[in-house]
GROMACS .gro file of C-alpha atoms in nm:
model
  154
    1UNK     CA    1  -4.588  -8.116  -0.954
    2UNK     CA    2  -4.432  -8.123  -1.304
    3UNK     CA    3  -4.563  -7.758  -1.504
    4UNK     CA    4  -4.378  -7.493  -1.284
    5UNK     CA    5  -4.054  -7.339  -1.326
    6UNK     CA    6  -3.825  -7.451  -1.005
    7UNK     CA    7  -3.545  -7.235  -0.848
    8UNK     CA    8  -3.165  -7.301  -0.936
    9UNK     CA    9  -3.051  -7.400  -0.599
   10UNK     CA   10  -3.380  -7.435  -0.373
   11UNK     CA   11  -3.421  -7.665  -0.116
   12UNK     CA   12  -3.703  -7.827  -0.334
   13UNK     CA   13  -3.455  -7.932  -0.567
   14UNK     CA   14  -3.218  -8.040  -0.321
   15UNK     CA   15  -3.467  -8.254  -0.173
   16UNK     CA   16  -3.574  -8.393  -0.510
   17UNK     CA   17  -3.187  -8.484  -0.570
   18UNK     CA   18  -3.231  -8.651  -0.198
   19UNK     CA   19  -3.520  -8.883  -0.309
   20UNK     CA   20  -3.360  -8.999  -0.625
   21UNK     CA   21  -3.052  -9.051  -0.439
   22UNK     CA   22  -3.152  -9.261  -0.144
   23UNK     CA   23  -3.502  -9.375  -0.221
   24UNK     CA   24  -3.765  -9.470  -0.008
   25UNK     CA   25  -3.551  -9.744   0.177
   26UNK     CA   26  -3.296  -9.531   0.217
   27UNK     CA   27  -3.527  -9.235   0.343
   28UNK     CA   28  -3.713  -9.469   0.569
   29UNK     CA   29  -3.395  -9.583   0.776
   30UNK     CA   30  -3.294  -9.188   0.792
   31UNK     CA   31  -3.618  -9.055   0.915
   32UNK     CA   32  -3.887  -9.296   0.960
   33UNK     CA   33  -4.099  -9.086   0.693
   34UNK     CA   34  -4.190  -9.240   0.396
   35UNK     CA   35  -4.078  -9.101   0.017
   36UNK     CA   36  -4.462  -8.997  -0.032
   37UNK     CA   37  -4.391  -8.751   0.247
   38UNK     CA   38  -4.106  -8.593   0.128
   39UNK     CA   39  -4.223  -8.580  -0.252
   40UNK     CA   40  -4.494  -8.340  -0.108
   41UNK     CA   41  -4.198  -8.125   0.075
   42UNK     CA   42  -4.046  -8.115  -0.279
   43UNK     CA   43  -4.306  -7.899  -0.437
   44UNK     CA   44  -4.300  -7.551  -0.448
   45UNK     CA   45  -4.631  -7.472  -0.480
   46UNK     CA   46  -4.742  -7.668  -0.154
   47UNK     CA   47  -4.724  -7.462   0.132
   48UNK     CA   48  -4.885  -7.731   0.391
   49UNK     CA   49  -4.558  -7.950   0.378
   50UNK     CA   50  -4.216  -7.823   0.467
   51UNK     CA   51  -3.927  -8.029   0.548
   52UNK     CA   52  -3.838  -7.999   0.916
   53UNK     CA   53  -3.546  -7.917   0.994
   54UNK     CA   54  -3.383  -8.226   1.165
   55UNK     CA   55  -3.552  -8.439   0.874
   56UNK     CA   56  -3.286  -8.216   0.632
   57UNK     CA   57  -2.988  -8.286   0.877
   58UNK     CA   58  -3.087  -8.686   0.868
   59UNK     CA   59  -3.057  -8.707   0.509
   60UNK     CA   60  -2.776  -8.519   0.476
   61UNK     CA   61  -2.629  -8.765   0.675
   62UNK     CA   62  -2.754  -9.051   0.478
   63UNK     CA   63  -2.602  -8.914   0.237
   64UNK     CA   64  -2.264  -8.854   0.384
   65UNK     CA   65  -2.268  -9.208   0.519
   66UNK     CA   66  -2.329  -9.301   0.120
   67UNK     CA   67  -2.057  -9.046  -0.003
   68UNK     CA   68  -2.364  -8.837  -0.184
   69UNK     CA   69  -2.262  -8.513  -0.040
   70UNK     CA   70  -2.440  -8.261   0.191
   71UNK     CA   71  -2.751  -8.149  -0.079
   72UNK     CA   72  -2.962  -7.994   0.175
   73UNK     CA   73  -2.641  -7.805   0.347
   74UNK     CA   74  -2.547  -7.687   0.032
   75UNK     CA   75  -2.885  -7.596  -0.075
   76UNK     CA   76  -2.951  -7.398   0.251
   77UNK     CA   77  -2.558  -7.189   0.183
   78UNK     CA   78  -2.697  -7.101  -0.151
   79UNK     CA   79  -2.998  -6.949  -0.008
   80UNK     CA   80  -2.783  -6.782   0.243
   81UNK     CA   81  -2.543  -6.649  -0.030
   82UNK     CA   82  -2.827  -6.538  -0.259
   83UNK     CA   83  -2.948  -6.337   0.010
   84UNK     CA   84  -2.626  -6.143   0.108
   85UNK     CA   85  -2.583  -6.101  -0.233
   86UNK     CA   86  -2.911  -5.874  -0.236
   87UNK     CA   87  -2.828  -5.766   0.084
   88UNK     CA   88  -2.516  -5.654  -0.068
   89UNK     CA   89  -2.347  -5.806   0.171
   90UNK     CA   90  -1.974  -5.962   0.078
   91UNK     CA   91  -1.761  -6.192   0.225
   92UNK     CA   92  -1.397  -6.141   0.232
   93UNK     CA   93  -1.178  -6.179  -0.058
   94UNK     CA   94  -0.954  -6.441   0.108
   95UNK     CA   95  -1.321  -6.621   0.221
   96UNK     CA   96  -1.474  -6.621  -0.078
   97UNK     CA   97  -1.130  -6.811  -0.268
   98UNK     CA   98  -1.152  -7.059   0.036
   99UNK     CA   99  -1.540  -7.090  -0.111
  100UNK     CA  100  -1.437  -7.099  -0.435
  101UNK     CA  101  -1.190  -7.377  -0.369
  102UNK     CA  102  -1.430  -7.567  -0.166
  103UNK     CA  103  -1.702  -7.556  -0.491
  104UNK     CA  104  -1.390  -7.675  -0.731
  105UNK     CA  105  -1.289  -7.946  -0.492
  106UNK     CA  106  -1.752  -8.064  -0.475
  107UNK     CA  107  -1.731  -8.018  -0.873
  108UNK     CA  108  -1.419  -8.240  -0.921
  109UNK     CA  109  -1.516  -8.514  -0.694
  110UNK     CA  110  -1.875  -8.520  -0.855
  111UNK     CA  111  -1.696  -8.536  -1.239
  112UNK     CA  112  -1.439  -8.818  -1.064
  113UNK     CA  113  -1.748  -9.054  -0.965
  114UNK     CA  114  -1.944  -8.973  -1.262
  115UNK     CA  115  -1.610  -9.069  -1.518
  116UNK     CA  116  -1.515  -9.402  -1.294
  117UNK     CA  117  -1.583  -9.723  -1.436
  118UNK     CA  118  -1.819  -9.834  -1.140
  119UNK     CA  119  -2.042  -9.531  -1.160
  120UNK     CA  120  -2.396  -9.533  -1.275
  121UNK     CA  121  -2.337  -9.552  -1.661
  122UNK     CA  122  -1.978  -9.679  -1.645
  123UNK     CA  123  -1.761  -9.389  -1.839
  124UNK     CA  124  -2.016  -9.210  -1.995
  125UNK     CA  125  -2.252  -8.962  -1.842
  126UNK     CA  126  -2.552  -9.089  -1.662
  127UNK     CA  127  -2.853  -8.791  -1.647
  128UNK     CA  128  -2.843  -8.801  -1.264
  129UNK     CA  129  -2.447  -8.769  -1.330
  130UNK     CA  130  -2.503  -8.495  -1.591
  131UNK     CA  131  -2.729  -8.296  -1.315
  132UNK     CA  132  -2.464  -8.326  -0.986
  133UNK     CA  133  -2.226  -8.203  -1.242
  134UNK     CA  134  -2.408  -7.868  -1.354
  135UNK     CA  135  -2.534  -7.837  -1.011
  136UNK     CA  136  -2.164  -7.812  -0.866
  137UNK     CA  137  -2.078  -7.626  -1.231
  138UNK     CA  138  -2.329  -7.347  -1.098
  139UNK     CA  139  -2.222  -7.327  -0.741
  140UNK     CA  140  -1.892  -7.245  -0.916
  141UNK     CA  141  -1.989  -6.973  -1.115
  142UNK     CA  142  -2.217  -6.828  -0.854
  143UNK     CA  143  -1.900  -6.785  -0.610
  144UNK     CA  144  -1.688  -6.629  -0.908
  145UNK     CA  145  -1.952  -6.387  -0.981
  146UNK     CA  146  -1.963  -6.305  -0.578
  147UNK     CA  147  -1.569  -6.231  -0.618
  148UNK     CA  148  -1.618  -6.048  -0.930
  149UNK     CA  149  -1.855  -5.772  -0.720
  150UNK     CA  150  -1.623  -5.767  -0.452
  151UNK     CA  151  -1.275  -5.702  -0.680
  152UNK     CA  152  -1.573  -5.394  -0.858
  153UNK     CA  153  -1.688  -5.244  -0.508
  154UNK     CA  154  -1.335  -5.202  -0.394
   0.00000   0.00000   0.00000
């Protein structure tokens, strides 16, 4: 599983996120799978398991219900997004600062639970911490760069 090169934002990586989040208890009382299952849906390279679709809604919600986030959601919009983008397909300018907002608001909540006392590692920076963080640096960046072609194509 280990010995490939994974994509940024893919739902792979979500899902791998998902796992280390909620374990298999936690993915168990979601979906009645086991963590085995989903490990194989988490690698790229085997095309025999695919998440199904209402498996990635149930953890989402698990993760809601745990104040984790959306990972799957937000893996799926980057997908989306990386596909208008070679599409060349734009949102609005007023949609894409709404977007843009939204990302700011995911990466300051994720810093704010990473810096509190009662997170993982206490003040400092836990790796899981470190990884939500660049993860919501990069949805950032991706949605500036989206408003950056739209200010050049007009």
């Amino acid at each position: 599983m280990a010995g490939y090169p994974r994509k940024l934002l893919s739902l792979e990586l979500a899902l791998k996120s998902v796992i280390r989040e909620l374990r298999d208890e936690g993915i168990k009382s979601a979906t009645s799978k086991s963590e085995s299952h989903f490990r194989k849906c988490s690698d790229e390279q085997d095309k025999d398991h695919n998440i199904h679709h209402m498996d990635s809604v149930r953890l989402d919600l698990e993760c809601r219900r745990r104040k984790l986030g959306n990972p799957m959601l937000e893996a799926h919009e980057a997908l989306l997004e990386a596909e208008d983008l070679k599409l060349g397909k734009f949102d609005s300018t007023s949609n894409t600062l709404i977007d843009i907002s939204a990302k700011i608001g995911r990466l300051m909540e994720a810093t704010k639970t990473a810096i509190s006392k009662d997170s993982e590692s206490g003040t400092k920076f836990s790796k899981n911490e470190k990884d939500k963080i660049s993860i919501a640096i990069e949805e950032v960046e991706k949605k500036i760069l989206t408003l950056k072609k739209i200010v050049d194509s007009n």
